[in-house]
mmCIF file with all atom_site columns, C-alpha atoms in Angstrom:
data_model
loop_
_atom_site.group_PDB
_atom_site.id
_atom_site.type_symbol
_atom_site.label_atom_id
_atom_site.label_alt_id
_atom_site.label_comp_id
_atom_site.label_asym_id
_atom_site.label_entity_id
_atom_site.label_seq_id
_atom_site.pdbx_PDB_ins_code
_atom_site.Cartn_x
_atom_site.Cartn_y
_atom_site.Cartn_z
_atom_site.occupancy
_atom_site.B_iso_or_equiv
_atom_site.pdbx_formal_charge
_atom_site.auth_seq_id
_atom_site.auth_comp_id
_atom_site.auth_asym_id
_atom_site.auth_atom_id
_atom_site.pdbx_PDB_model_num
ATOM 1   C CA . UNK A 1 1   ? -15.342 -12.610 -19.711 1.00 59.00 ? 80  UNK A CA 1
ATOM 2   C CA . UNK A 1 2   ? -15.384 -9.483  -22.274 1.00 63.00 ? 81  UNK A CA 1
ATOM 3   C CA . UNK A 1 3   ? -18.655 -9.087  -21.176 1.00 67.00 ? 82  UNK A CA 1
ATOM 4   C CA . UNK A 1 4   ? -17.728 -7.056  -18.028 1.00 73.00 ? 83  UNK A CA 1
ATOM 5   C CA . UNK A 1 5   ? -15.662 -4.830  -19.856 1.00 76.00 ? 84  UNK A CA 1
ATOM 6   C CA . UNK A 1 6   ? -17.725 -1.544  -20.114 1.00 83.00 ? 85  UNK A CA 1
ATOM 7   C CA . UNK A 1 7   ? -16.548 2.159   -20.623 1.00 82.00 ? 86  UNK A CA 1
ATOM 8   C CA . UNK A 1 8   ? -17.341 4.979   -17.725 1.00 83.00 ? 87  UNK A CA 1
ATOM 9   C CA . UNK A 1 9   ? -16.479 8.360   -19.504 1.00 86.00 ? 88  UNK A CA 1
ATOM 10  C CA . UNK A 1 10  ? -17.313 10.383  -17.135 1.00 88.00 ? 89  UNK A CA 1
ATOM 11  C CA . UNK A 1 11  ? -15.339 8.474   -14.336 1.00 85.00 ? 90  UNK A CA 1
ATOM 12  C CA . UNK A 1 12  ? -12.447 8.130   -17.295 1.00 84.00 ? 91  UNK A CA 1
ATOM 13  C CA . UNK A 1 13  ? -12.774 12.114  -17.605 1.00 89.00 ? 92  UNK A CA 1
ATOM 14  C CA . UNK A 1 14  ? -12.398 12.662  -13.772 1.00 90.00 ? 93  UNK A CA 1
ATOM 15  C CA . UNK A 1 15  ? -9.554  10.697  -13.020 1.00 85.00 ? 94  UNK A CA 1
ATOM 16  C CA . UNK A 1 16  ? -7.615  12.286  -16.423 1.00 87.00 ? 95  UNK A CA 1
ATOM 17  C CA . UNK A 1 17  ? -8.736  16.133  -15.112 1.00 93.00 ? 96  UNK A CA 1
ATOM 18  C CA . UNK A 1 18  ? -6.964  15.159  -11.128 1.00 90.00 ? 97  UNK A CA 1
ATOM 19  C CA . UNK A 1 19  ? -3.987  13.293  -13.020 1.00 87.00 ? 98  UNK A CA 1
ATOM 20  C CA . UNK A 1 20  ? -3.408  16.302  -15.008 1.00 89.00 ? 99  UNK A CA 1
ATOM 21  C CA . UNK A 1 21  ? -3.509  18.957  -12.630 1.00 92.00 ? 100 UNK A CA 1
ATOM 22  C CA . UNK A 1 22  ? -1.266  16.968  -10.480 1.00 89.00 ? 101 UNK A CA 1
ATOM 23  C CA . UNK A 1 23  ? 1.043   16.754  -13.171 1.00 88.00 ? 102 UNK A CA 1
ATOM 24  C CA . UNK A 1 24  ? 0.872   19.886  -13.598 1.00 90.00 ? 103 UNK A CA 1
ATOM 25  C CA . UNK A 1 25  ? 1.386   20.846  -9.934  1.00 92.00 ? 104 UNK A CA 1
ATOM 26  C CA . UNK A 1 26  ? 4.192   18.493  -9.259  1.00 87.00 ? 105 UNK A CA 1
ATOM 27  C CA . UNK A 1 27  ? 6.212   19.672  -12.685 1.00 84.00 ? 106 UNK A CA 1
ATOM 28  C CA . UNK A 1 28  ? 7.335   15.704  -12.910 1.00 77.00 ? 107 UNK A CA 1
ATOM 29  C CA . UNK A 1 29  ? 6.042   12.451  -13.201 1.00 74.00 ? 108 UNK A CA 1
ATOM 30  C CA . UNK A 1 30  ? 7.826   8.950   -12.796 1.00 71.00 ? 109 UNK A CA 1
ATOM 31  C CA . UNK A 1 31  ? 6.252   6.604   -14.613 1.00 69.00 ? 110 UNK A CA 1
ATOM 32  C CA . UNK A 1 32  ? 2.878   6.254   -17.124 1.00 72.00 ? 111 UNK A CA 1
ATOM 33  C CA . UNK A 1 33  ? 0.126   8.068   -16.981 1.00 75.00 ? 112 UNK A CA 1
ATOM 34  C CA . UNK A 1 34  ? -2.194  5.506   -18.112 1.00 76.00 ? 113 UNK A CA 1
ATOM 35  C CA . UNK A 1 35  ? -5.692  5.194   -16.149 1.00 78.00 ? 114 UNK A CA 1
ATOM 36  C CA . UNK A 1 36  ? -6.935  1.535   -16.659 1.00 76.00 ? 115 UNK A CA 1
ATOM 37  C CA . UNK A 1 37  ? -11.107 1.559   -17.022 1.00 78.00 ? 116 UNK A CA 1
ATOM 38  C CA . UNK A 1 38  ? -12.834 -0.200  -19.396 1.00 78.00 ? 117 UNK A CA 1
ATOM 39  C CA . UNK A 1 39  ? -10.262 -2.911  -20.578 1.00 76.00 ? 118 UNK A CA 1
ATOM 40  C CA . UNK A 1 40  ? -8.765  -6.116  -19.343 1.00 72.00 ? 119 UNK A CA 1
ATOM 41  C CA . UNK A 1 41  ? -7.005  -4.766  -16.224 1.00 71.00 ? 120 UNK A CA 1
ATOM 42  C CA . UNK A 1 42  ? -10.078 -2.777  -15.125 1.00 76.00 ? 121 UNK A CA 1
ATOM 43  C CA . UNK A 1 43  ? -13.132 -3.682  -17.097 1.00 77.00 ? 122 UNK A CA 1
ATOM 44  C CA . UNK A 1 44  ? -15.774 -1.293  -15.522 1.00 80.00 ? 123 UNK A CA 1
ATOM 45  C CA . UNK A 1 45  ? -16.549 1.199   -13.178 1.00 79.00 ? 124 UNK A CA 1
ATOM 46  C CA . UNK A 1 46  ? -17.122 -0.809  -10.663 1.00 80.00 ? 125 UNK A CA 1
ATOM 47  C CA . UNK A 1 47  ? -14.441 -2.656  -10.157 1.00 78.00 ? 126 UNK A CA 1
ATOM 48  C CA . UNK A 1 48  ? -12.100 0.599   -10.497 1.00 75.00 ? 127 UNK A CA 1
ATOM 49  C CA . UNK A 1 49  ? -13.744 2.091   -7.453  1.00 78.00 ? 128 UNK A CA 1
ATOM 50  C CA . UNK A 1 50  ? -13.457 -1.155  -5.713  1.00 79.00 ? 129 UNK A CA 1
ATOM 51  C CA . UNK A 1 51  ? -9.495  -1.338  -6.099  1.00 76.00 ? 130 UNK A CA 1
ATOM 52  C CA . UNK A 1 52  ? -8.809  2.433   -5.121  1.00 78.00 ? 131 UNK A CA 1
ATOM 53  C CA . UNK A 1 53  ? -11.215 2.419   -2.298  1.00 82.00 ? 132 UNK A CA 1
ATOM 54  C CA . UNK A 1 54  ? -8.697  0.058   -0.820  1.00 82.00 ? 133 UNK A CA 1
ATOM 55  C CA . UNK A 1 55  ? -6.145  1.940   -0.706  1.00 84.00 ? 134 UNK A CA 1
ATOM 56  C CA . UNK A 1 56  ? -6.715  2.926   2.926   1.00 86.00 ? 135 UNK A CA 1
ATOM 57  C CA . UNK A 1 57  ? -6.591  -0.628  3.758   1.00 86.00 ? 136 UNK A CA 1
ATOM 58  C CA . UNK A 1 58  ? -3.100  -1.311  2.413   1.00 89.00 ? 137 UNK A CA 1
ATOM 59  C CA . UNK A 1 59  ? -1.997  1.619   4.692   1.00 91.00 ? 138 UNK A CA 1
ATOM 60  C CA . UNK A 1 60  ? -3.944  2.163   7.595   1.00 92.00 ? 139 UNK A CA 1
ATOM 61  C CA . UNK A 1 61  ? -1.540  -1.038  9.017   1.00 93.00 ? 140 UNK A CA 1
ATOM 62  C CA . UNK A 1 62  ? 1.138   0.228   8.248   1.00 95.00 ? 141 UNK A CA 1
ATOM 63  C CA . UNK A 1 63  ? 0.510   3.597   9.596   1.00 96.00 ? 142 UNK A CA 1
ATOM 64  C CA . UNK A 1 64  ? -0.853  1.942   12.915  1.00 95.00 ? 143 UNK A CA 1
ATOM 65  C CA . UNK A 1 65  ? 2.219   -0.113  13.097  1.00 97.00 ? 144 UNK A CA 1
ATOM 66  C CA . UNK A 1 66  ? 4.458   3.420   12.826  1.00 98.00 ? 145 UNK A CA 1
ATOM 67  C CA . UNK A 1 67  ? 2.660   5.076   15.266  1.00 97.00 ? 146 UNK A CA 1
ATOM 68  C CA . UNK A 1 68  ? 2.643   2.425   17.628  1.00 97.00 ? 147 UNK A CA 1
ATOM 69  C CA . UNK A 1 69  ? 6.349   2.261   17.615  1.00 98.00 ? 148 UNK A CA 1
ATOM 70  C CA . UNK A 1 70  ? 7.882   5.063   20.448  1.00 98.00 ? 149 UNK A CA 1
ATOM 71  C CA . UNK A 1 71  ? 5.138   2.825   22.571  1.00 97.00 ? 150 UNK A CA 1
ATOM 72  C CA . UNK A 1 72  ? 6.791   -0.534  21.602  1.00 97.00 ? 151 UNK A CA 1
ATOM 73  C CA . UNK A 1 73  ? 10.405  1.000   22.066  1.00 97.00 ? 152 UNK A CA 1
ATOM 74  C CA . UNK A 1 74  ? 9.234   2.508   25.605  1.00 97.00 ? 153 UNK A CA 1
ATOM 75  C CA . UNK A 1 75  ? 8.355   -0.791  26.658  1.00 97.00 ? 154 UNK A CA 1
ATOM 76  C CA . UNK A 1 76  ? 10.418  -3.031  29.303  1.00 97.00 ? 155 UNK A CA 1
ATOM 77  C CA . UNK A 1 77  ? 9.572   -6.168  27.152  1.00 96.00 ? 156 UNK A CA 1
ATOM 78  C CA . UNK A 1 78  ? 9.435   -4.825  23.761  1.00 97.00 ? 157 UNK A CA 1
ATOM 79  C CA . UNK A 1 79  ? 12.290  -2.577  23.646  1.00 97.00 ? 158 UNK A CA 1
ATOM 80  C CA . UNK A 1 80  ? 15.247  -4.771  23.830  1.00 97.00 ? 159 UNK A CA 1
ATOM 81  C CA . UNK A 1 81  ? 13.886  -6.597  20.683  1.00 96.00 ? 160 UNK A CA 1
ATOM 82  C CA . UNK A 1 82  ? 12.998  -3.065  18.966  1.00 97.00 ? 161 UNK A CA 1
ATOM 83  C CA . UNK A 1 83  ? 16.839  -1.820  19.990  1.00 96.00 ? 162 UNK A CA 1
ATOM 84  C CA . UNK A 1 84  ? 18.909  -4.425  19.426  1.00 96.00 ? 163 UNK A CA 1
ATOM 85  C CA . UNK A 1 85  ? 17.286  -6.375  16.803  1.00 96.00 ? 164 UNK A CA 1
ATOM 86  C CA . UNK A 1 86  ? 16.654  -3.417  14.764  1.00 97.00 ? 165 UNK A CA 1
ATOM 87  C CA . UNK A 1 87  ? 18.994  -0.675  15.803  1.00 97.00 ? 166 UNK A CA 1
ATOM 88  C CA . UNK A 1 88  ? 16.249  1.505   17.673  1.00 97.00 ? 167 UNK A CA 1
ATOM 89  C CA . UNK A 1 89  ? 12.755  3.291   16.711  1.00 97.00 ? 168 UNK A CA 1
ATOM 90  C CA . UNK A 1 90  ? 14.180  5.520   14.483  1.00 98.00 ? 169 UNK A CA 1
ATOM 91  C CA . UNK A 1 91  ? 15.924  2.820   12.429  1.00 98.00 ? 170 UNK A CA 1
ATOM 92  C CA . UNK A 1 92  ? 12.678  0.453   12.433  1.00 98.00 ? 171 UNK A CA 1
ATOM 93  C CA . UNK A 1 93  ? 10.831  3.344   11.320  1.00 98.00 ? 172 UNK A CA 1
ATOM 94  C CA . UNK A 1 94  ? 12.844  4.426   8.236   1.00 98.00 ? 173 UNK A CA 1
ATOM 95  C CA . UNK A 1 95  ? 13.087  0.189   7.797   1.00 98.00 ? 174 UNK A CA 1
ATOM 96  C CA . UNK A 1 96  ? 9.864   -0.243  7.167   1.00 98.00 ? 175 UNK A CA 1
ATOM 97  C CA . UNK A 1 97  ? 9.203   3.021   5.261   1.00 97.00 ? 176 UNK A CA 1
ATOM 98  C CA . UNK A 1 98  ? 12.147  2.577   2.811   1.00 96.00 ? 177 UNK A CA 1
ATOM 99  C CA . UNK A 1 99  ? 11.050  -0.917  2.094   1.00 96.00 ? 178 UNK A CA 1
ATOM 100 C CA . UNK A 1 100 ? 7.882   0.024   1.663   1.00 95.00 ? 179 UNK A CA 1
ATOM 101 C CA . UNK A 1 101 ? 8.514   3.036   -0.715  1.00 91.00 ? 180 UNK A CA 1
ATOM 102 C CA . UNK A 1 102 ? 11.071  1.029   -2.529  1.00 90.00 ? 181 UNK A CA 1
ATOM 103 C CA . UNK A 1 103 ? 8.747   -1.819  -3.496  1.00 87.00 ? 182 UNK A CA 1
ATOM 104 C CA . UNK A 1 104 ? 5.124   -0.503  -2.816  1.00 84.00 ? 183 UNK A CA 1
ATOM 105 C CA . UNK A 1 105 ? 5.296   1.125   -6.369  1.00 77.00 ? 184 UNK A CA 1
ATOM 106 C CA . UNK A 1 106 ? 7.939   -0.339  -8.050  1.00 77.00 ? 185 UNK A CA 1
ATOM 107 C CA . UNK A 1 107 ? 5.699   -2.180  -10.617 1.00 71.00 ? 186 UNK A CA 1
ATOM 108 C CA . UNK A 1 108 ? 6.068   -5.870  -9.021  1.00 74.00 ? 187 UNK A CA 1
ATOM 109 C CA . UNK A 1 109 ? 2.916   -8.056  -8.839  1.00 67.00 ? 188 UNK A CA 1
ATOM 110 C CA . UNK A 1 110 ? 1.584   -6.621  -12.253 1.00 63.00 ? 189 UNK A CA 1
ATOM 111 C CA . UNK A 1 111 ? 2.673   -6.980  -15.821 1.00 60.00 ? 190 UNK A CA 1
ATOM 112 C CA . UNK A 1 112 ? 5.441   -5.113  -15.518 1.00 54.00 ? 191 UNK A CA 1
ATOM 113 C CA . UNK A 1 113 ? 3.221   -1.679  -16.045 1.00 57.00 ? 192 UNK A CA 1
ATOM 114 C CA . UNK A 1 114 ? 4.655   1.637   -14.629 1.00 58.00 ? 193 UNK A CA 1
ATOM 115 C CA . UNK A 1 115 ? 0.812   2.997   -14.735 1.00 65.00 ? 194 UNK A CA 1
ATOM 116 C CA . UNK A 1 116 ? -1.070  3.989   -11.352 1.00 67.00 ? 195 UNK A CA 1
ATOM 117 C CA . UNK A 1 117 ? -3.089  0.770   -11.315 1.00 68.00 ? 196 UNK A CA 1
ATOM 118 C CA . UNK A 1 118 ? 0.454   -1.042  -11.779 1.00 68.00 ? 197 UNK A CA 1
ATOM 119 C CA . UNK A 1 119 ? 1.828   0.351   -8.615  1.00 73.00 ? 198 UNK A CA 1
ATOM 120 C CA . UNK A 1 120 ? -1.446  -0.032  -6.533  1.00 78.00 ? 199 UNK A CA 1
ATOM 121 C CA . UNK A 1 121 ? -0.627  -3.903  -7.848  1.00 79.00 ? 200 UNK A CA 1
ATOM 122 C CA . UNK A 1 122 ? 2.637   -3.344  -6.460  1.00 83.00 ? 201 UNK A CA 1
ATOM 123 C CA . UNK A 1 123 ? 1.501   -2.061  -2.979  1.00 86.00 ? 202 UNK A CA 1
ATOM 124 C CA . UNK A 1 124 ? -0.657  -4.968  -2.671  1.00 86.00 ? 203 UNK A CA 1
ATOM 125 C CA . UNK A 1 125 ? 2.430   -7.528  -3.938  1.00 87.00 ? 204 UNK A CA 1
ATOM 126 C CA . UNK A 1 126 ? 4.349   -5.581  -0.976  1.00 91.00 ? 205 UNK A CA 1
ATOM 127 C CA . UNK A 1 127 ? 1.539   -5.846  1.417   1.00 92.00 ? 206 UNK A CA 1
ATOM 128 C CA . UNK A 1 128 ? 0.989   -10.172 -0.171  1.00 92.00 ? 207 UNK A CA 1
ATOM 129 C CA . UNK A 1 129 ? 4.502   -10.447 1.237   1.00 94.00 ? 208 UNK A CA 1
ATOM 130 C CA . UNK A 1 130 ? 4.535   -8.925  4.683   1.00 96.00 ? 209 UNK A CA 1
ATOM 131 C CA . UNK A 1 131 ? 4.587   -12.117 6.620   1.00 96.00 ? 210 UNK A CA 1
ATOM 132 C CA . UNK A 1 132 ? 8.193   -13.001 5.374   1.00 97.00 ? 211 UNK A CA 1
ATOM 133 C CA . UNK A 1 133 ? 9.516   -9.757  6.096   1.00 97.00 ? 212 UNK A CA 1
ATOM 134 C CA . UNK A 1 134 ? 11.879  -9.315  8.922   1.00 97.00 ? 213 UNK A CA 1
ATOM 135 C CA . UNK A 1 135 ? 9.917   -6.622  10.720  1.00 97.00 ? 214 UNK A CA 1
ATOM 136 C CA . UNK A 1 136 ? 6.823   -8.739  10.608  1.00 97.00 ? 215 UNK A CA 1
ATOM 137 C CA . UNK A 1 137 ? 7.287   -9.327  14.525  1.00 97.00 ? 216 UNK A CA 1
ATOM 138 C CA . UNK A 1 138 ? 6.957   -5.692  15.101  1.00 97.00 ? 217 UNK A CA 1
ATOM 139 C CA . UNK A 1 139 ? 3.584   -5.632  13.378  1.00 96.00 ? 218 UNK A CA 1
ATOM 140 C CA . UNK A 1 140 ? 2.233   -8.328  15.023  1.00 96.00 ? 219 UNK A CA 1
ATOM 141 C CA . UNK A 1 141 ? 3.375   -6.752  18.421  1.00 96.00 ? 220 UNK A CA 1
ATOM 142 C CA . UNK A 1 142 ? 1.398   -3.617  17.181  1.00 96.00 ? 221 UNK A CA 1
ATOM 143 C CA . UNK A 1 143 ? -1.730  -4.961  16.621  1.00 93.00 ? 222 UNK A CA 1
ATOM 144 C CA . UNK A 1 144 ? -1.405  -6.262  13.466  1.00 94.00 ? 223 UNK A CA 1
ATOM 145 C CA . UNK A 1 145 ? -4.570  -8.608  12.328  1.00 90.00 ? 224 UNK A CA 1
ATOM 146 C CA . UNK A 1 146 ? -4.323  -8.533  8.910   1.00 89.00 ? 225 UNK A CA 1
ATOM 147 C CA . UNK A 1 147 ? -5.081  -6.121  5.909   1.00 85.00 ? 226 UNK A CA 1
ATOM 148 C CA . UNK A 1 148 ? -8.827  -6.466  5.926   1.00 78.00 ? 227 UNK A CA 1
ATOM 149 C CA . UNK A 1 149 ? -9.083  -5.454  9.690   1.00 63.00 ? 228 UNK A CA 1
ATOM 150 C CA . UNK A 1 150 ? -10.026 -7.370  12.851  1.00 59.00 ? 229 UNK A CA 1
ATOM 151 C CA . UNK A 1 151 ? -13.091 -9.542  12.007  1.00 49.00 ? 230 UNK A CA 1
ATOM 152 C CA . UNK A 1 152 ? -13.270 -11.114 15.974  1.00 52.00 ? 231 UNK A CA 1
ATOM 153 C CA . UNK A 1 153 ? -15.265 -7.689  16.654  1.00 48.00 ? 232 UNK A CA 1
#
């Protein structure tokens, strides 16, 4: 209810002093600039440092999967599938990347925002759908467990 919603100013001041100076380093910016803390997306403090701290969850896969990839397509067993299913390494590669980039922050999964914590919505809508990608194979012949890590260890 509207009783978790509480303000953090000083975590509200942080996060508006990086976006700025990013801003101002990059010259451009696609999209809002709209932190979410202390409303209904993200009603406290807590839960804001939950979702970001995840962040390295949604891509440490896919990172593991990319540099596992000149190992899959050196393989005797995995390389035919990595060639002629998917046109080679390099193709796979820029496959998954583009699709990836394309819909990781393209504000799917959320209300429709354009704000950061929209497109950290929209990496985990991209990372939700995985499983019915056509590349999914490839991940699972990586390694691939899952997005919250190997829990058999």
């Amino acid at each position: 209810g509207m009783n978790r919603v509480q303000s953090a100013p000083k975590i509200a001041h942080a996060m508006h002093s990086i976006l700025s100076r990013v801003q101002a380093e990059e010259g451009s910016w696609v999209g809002l600039s709209v932190v979410h803390l202390g409303d209904r997306d993200v009603p406290n403090a807590l839960v804001f440092i939950d979702k970001y701290t995840q962040v390295s969850r949604l891509l440490d896969p896919i990172v593991k999967v990319i540099e596992a990839l000149p190992q899959l397509a050196a393989d005797p067993i995995t390389s035919p599938i990595i060639n002629r299913q998917f046109g080679g390494e390099k193709h796979l590669r820029k496959m998954i990347l583009a699709d990836f980039f394309k819909h990781g922050f393209d504000g799917s999964g959320s209300d429709g925002g354009s704000c950061i914590d929209g497109r950290l919505t929209s990496a985990w809508n991209w990372c939700s759908k995985l499983e019915k990608k056509e590349y999914y194979p490839i991940f699972l012949l990586a390694g691939f467990q899952g997005f919250d890590g190997d829990f058999r260890k």
